[in-house]
PDB file of N, CA, C and O in Angstrom:
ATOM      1  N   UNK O   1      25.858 -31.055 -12.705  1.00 66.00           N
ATOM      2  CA  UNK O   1      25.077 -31.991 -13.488  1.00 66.00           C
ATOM      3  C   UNK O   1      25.684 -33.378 -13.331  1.00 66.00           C
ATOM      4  O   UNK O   1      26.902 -33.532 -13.419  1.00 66.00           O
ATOM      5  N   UNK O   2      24.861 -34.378 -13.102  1.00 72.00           N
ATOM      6  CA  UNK O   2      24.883 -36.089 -12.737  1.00 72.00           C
ATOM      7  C   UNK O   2      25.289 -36.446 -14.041  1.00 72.00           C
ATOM      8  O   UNK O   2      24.395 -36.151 -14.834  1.00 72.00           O
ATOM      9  N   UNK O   3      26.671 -37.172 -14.820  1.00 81.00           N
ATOM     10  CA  UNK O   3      26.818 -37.666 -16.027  1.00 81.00           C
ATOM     11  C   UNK O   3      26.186 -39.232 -15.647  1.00 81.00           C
ATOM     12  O   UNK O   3      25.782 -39.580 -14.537  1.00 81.00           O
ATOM     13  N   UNK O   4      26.218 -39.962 -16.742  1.00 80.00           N
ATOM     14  CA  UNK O   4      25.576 -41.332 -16.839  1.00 80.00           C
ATOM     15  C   UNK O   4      26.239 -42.275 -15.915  1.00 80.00           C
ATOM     16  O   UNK O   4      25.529 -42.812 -15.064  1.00 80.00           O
ATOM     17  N   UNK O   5      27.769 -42.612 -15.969  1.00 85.00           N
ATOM     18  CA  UNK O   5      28.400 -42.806 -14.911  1.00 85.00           C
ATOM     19  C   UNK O   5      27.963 -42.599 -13.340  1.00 85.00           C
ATOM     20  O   UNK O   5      27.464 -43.532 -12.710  1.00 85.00           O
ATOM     21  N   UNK O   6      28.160 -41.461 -12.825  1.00 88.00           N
ATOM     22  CA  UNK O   6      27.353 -41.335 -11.796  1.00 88.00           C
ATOM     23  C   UNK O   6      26.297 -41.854 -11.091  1.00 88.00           C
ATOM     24  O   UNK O   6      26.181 -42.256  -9.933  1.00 88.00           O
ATOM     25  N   UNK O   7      25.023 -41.698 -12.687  1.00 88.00           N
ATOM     26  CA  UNK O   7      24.174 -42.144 -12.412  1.00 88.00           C
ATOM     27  C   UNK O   7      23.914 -43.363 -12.251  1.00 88.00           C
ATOM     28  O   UNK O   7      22.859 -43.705 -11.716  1.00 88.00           O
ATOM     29  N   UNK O   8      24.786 -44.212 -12.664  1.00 89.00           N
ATOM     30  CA  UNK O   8      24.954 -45.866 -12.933  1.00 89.00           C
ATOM     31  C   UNK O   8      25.232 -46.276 -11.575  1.00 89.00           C
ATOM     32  O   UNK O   8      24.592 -47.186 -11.048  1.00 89.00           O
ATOM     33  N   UNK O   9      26.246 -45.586 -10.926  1.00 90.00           N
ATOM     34  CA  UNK O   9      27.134 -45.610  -9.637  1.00 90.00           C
ATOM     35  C   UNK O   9      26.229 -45.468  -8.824  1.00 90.00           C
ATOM     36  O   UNK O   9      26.144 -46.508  -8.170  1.00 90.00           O
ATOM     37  N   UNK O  10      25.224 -44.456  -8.389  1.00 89.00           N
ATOM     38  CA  UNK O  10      24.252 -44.208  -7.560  1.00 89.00           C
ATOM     39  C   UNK O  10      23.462 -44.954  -7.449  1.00 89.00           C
ATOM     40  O   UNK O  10      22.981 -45.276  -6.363  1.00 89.00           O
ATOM     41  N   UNK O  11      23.096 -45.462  -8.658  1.00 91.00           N
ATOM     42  CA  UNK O  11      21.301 -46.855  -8.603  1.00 91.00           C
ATOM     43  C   UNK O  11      22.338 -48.267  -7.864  1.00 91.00           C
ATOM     44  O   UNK O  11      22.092 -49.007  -6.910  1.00 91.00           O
ATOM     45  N   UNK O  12      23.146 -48.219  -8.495  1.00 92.00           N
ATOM     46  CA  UNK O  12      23.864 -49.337  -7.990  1.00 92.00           C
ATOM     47  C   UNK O  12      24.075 -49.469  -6.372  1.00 92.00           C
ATOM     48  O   UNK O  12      23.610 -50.378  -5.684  1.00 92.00           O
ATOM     49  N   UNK O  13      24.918 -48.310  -5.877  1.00 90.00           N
ATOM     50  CA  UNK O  13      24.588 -47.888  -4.027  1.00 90.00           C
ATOM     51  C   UNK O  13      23.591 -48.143  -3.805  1.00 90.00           C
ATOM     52  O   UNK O  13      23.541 -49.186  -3.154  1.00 90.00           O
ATOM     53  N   UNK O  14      22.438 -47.618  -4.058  1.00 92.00           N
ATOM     54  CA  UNK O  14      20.970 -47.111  -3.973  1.00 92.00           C
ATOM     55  C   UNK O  14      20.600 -49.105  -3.631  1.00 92.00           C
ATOM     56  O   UNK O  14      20.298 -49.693  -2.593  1.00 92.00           O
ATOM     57  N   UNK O  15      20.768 -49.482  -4.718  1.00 92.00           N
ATOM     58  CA  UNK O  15      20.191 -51.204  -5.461  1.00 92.00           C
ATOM     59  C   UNK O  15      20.807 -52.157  -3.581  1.00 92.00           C
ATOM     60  O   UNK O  15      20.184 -52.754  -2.702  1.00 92.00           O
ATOM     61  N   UNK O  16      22.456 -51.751  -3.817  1.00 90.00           N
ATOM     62  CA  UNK O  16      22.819 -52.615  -2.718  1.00 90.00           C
ATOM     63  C   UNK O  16      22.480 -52.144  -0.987  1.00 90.00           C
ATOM     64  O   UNK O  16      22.512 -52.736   0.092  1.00 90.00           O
ATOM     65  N   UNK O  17      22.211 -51.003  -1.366  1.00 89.00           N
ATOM     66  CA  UNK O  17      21.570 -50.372   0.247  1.00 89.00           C
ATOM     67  C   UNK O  17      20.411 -50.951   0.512  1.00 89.00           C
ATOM     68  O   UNK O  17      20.448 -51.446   1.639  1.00 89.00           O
ATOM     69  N   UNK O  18      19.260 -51.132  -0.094  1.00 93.00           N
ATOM     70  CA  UNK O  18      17.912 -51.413  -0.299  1.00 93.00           C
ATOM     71  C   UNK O  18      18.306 -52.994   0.523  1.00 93.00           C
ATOM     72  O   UNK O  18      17.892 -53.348   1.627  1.00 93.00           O
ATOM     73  N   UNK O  19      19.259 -53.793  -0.441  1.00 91.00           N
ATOM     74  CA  UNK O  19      19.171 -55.345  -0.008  1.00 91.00           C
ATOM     75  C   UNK O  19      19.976 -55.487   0.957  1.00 91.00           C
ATOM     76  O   UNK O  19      19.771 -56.513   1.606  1.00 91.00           O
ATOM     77  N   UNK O  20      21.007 -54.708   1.380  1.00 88.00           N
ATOM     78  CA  UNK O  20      21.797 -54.626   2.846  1.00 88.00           C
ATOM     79  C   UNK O  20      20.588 -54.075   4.170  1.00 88.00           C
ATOM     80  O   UNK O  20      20.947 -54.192   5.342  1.00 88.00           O
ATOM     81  N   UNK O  21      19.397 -53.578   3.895  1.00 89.00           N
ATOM     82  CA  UNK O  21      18.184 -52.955   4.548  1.00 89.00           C
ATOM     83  C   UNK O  21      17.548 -53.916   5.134  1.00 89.00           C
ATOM     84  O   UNK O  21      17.323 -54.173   6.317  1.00 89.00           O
ATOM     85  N   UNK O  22      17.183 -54.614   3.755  1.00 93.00           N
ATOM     86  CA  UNK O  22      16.322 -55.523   4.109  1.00 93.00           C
ATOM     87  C   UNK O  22      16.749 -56.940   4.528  1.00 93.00           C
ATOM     88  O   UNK O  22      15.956 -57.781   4.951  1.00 93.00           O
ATOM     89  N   UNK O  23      18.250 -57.159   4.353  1.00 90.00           N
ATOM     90  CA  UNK O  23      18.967 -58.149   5.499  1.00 90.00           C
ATOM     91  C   UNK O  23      18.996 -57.969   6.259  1.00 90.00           C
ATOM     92  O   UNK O  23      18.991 -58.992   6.943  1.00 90.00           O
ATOM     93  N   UNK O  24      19.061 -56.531   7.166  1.00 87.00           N
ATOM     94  CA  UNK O  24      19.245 -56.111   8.458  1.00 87.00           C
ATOM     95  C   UNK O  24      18.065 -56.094   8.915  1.00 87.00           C
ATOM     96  O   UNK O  24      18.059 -56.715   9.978  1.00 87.00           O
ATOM     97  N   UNK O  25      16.816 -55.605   8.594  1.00 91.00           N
ATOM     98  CA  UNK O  25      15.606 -56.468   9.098  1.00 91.00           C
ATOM     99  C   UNK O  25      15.386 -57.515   9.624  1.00 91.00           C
ATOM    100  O   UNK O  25      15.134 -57.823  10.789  1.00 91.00           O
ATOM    101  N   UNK O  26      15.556 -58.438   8.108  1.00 93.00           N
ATOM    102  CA  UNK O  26      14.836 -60.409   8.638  1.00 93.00           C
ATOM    103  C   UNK O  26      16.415 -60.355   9.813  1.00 93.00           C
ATOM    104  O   UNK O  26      16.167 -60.813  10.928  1.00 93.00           O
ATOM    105  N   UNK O  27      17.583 -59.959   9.655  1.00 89.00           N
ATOM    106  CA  UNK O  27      18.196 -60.708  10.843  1.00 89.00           C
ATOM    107  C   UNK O  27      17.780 -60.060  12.276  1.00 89.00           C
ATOM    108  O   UNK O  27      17.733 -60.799  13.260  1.00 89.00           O
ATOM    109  N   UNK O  28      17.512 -58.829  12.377  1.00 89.00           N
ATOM    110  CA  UNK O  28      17.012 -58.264  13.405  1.00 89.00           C
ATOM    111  C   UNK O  28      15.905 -58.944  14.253  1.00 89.00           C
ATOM    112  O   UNK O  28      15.937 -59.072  15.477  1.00 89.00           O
ATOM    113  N   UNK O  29      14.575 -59.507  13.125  1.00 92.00           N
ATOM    114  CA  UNK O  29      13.432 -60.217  13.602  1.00 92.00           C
ATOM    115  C   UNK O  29      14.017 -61.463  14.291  1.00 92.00           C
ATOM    116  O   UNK O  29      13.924 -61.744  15.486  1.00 92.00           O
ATOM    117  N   UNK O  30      14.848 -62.396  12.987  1.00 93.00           N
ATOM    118  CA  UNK O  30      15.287 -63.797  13.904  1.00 93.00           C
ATOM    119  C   UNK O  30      16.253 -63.341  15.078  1.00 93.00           C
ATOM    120  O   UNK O  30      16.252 -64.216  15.944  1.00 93.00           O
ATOM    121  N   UNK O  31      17.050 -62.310  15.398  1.00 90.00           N
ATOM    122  CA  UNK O  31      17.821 -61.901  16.345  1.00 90.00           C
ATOM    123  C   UNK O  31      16.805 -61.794  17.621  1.00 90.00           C
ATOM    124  O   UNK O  31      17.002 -62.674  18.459  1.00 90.00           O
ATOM    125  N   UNK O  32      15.920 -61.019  17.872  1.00 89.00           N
ATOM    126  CA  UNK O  32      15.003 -60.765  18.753  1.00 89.00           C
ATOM    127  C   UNK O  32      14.296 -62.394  18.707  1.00 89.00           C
ATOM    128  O   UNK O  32      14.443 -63.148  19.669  1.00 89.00           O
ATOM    129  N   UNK O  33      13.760 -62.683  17.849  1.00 93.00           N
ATOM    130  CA  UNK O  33      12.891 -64.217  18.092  1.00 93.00           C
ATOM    131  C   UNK O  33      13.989 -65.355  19.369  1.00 93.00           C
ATOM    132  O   UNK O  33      13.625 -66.085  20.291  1.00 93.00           O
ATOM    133  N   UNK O  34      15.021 -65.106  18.965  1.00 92.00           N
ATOM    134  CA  UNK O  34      16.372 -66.070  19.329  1.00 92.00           C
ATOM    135  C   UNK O  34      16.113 -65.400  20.625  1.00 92.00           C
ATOM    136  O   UNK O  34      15.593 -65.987  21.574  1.00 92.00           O
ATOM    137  N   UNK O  35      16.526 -64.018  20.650  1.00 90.00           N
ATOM    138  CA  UNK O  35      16.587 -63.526  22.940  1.00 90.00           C
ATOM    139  C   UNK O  35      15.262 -64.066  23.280  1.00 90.00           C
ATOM    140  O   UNK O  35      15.267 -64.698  24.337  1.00 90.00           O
ATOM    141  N   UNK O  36      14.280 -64.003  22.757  1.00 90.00           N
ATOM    142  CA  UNK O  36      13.311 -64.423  23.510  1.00 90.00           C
ATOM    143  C   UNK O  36      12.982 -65.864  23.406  1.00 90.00           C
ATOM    144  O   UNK O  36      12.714 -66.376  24.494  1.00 90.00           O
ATOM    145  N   UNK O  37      12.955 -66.286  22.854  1.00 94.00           N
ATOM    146  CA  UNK O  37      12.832 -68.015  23.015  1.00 94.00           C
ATOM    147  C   UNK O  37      13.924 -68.574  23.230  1.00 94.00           C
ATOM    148  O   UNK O  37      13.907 -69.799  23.104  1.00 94.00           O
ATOM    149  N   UNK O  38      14.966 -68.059  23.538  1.00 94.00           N
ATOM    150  CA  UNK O  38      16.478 -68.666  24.580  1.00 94.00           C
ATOM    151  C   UNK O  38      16.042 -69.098  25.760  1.00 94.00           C
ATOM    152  O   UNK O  38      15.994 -70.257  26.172  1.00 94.00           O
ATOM    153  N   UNK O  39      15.605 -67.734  26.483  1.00 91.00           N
ATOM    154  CA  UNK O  39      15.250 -67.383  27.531  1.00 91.00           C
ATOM    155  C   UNK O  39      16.345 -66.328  27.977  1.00 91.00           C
ATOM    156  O   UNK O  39      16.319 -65.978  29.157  1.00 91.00           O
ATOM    157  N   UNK O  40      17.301 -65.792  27.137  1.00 91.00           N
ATOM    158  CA  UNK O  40      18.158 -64.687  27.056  1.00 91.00           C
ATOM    159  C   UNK O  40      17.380 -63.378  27.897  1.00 91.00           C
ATOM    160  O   UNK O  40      17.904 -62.709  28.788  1.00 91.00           O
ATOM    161  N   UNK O  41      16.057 -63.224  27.382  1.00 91.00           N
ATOM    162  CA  UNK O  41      16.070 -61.971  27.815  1.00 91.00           C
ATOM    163  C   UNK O  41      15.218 -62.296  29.308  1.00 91.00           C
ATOM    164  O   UNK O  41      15.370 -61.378  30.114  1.00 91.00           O
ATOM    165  N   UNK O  42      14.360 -63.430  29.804  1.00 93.00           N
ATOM    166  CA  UNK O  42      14.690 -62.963  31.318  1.00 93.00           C
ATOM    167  C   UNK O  42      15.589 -63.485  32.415  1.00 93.00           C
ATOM    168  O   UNK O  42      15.520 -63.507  33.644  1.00 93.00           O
ATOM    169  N   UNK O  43      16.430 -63.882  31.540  1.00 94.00           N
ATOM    170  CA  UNK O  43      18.209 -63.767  32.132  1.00 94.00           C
ATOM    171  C   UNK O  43      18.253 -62.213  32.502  1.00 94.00           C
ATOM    172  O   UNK O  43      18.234 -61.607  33.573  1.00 94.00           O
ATOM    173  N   UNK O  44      18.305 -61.918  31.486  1.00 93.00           N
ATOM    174  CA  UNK O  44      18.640 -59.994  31.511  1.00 93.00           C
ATOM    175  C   UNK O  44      17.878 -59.211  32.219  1.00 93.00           C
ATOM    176  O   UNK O  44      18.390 -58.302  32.873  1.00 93.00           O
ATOM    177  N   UNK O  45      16.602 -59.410  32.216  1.00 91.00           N
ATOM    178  CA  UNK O  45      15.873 -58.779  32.881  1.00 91.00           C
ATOM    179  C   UNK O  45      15.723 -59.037  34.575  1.00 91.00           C
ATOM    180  O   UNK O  45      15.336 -58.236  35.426  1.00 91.00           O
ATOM    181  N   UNK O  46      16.331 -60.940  34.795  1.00 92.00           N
ATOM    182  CA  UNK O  46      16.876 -60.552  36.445  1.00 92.00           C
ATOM    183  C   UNK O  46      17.367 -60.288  36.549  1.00 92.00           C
ATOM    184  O   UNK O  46      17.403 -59.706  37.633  1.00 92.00           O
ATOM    185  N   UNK O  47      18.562 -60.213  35.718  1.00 93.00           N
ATOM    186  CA  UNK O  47      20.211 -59.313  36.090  1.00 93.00           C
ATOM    187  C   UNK O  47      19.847 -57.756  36.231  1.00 93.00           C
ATOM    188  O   UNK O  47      20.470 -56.970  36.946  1.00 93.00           O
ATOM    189  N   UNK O  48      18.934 -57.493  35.575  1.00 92.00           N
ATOM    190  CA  UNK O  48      19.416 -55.921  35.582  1.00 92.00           C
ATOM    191  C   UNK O  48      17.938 -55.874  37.054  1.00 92.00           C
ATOM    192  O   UNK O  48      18.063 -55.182  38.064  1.00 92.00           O
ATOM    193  N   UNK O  49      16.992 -56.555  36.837  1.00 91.00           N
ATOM    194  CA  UNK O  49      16.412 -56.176  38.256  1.00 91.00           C
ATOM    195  C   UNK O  49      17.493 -56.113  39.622  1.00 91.00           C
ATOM    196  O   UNK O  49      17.453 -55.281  40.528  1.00 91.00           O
ATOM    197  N   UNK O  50      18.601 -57.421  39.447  1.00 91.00           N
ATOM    198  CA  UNK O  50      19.215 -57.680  40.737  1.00 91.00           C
ATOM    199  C   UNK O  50      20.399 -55.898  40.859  1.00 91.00           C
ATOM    200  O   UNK O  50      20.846 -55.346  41.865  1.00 91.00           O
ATOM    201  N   UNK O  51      20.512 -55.566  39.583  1.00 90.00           N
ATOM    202  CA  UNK O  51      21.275 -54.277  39.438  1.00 90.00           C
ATOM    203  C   UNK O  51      20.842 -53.261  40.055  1.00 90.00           C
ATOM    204  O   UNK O  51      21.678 -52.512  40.559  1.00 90.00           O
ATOM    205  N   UNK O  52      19.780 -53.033  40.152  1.00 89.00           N
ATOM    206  CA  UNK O  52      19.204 -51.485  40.578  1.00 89.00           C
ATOM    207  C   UNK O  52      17.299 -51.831  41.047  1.00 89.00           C
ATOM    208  O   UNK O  52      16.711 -52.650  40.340  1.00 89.00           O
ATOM    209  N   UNK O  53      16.814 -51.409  41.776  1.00 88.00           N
ATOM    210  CA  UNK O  53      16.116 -51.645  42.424  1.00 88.00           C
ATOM    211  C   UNK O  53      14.637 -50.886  41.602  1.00 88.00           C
ATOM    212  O   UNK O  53      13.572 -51.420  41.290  1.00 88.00           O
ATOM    213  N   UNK O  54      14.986 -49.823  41.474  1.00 91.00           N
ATOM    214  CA  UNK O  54      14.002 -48.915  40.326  1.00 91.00           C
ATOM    215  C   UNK O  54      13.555 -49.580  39.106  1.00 91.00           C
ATOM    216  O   UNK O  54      14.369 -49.977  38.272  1.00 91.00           O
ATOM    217  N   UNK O  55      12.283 -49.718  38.967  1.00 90.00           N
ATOM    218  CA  UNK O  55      11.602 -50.350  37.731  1.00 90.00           C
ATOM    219  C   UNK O  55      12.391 -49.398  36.604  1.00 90.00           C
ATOM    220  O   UNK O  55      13.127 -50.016  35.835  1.00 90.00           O
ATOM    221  N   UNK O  56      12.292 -47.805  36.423  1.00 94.00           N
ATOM    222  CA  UNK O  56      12.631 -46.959  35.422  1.00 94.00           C
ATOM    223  C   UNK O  56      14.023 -47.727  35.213  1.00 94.00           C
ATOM    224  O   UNK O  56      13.931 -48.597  34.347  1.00 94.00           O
ATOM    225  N   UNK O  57      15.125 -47.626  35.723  1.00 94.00           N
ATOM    226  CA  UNK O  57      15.942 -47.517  36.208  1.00 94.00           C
ATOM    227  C   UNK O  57      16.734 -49.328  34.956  1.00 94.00           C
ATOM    228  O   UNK O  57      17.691 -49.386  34.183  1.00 94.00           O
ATOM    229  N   UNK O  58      15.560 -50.557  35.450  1.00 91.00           N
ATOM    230  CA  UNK O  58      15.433 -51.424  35.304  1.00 91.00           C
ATOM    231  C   UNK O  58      15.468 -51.742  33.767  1.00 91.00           C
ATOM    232  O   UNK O  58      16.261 -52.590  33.357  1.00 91.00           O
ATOM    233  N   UNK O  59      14.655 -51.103  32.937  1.00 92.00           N
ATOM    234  CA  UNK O  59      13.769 -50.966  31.530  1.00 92.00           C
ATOM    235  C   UNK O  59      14.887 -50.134  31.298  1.00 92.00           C
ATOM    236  O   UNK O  59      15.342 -50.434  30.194  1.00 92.00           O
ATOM    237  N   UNK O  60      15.799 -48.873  32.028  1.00 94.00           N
ATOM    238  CA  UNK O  60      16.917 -48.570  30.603  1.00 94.00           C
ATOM    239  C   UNK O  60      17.703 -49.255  30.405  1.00 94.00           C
ATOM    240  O   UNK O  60      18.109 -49.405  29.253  1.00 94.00           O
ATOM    241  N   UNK O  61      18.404 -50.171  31.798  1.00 93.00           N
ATOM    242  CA  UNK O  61      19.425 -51.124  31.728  1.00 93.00           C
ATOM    243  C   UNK O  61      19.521 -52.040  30.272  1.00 93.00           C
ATOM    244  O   UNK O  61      20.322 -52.036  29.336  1.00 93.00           O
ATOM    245  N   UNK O  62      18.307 -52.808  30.576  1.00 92.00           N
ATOM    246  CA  UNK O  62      17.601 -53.673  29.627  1.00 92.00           C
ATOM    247  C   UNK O  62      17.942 -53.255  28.571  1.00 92.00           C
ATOM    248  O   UNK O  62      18.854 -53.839  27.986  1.00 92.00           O
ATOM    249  N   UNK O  63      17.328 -52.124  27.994  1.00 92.00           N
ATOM    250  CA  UNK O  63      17.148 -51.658  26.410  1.00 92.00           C
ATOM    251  C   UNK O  63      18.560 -51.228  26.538  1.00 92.00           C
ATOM    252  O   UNK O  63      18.838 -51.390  25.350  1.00 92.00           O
ATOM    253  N   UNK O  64      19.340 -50.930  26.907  1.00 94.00           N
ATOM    254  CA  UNK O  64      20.684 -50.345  26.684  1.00 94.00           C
ATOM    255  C   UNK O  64      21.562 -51.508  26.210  1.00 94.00           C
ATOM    256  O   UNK O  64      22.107 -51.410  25.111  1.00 94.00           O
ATOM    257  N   UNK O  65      21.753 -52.710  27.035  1.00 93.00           N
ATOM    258  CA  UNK O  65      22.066 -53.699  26.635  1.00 93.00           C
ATOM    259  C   UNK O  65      21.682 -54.273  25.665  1.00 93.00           C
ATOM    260  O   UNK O  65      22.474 -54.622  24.789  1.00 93.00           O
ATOM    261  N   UNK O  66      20.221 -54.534  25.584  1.00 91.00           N
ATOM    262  CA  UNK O  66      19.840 -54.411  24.066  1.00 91.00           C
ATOM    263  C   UNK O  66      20.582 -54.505  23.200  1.00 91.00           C
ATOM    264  O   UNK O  66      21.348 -55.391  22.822  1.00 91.00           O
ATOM    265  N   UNK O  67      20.240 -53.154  22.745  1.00 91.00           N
ATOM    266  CA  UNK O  67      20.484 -51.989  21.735  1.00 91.00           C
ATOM    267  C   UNK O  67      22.312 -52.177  21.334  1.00 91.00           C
ATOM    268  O   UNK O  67      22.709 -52.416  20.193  1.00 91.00           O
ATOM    269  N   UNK O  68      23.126 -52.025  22.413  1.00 93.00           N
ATOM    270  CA  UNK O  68      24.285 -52.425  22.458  1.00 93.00           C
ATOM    271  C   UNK O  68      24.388 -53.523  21.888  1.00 93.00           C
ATOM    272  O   UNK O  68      24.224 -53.633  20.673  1.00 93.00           O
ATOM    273  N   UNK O  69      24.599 -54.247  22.455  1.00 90.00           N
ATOM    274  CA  UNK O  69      24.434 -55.976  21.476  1.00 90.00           C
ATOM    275  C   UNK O  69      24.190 -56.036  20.235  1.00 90.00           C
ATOM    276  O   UNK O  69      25.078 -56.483  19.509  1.00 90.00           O
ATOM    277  N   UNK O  70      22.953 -55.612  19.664  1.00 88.00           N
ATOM    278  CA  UNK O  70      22.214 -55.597  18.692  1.00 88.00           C
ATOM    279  C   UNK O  70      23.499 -54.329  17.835  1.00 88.00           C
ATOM    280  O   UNK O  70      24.125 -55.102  17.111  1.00 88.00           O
ATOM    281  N   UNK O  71      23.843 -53.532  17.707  1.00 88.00           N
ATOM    282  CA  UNK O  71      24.386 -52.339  17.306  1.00 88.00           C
ATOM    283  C   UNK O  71      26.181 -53.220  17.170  1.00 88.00           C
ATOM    284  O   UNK O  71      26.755 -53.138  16.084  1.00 88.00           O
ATOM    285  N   UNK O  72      26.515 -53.591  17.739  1.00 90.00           N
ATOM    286  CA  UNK O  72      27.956 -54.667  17.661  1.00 90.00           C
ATOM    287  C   UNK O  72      27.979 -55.713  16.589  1.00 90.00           C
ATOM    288  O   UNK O  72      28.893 -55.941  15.797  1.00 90.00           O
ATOM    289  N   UNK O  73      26.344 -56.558  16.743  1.00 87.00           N
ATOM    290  CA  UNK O  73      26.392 -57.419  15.792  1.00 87.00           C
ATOM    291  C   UNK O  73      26.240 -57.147  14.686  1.00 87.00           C
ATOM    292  O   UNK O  73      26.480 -58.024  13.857  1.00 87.00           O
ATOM    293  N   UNK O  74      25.767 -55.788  14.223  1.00 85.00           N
ATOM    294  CA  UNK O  74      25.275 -55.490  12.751  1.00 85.00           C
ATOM    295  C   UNK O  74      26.178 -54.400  12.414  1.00 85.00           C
ATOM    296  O   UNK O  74      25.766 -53.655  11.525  1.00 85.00           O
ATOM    297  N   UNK O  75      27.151 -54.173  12.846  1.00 86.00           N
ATOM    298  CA  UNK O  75      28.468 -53.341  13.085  1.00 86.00           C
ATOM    299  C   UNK O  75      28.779 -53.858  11.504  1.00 86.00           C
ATOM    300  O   UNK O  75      28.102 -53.309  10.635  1.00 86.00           O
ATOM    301  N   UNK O  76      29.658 -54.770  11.121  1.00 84.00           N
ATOM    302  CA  UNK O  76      29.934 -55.214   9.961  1.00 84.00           C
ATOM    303  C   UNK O  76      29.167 -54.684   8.989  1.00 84.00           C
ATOM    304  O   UNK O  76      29.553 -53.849   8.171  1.00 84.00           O
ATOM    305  N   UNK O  77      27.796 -55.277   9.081  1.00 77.00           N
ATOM    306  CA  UNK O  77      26.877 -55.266   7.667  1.00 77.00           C
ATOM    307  C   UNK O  77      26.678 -53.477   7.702  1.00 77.00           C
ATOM    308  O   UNK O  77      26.630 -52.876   6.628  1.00 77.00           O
ATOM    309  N   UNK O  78      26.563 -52.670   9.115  1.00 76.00           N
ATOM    310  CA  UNK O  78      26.430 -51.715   8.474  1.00 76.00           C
ATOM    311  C   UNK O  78      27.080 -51.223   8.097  1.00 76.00           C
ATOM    312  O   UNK O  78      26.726 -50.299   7.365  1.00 76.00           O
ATOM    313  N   UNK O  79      28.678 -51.498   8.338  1.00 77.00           N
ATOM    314  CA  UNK O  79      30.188 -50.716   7.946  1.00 77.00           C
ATOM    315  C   UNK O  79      30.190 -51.126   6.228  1.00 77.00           C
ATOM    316  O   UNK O  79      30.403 -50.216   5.426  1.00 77.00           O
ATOM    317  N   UNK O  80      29.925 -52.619   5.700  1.00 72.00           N
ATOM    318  CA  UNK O  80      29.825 -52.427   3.926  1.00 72.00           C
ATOM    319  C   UNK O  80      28.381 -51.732   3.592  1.00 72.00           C
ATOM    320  O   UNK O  80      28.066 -51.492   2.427  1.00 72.00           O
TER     321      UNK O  80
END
């Protein structure tokens, strides 16, 4: 059985997860808005064409790097 404590403790996690969520969103959107109106991402996308010759091949590079990047920078916010 959940005493009141607990329960106080949980909404509270619960309260700061929700707004740690929805920071990681809006920065995600301006994160992506930023690679693409840099011109970041078809930097990346000749690099990884000049990498490997295969379109498939091409599109995982890409998203891997991505994803990587993206997963480093939000490393922090998701570790609190």
């Amino acid at each position: 059985m959940i005493d009141g404590d607990q329960q106080t403790r949980a909404k509270r996690y619960e309260a700061i997860h929700n707004v740690v969520s929805l920071i990681e969103i809006c920065l995600t959107i301006l994160l992506l808005l930023a690679f693409l109106l840099s011109g970041s991402s078809r930097w990346l996308a000749g690099w990884s064409r000049g990498v490997v010759a295969n379109p498939w091949l091409h599109v995982a590079i890409y998203a891997v790097v991505v994803v990587a990047v993206a997963k480093l920078l939000f490393l922090p916010l998701d570790f609190y």
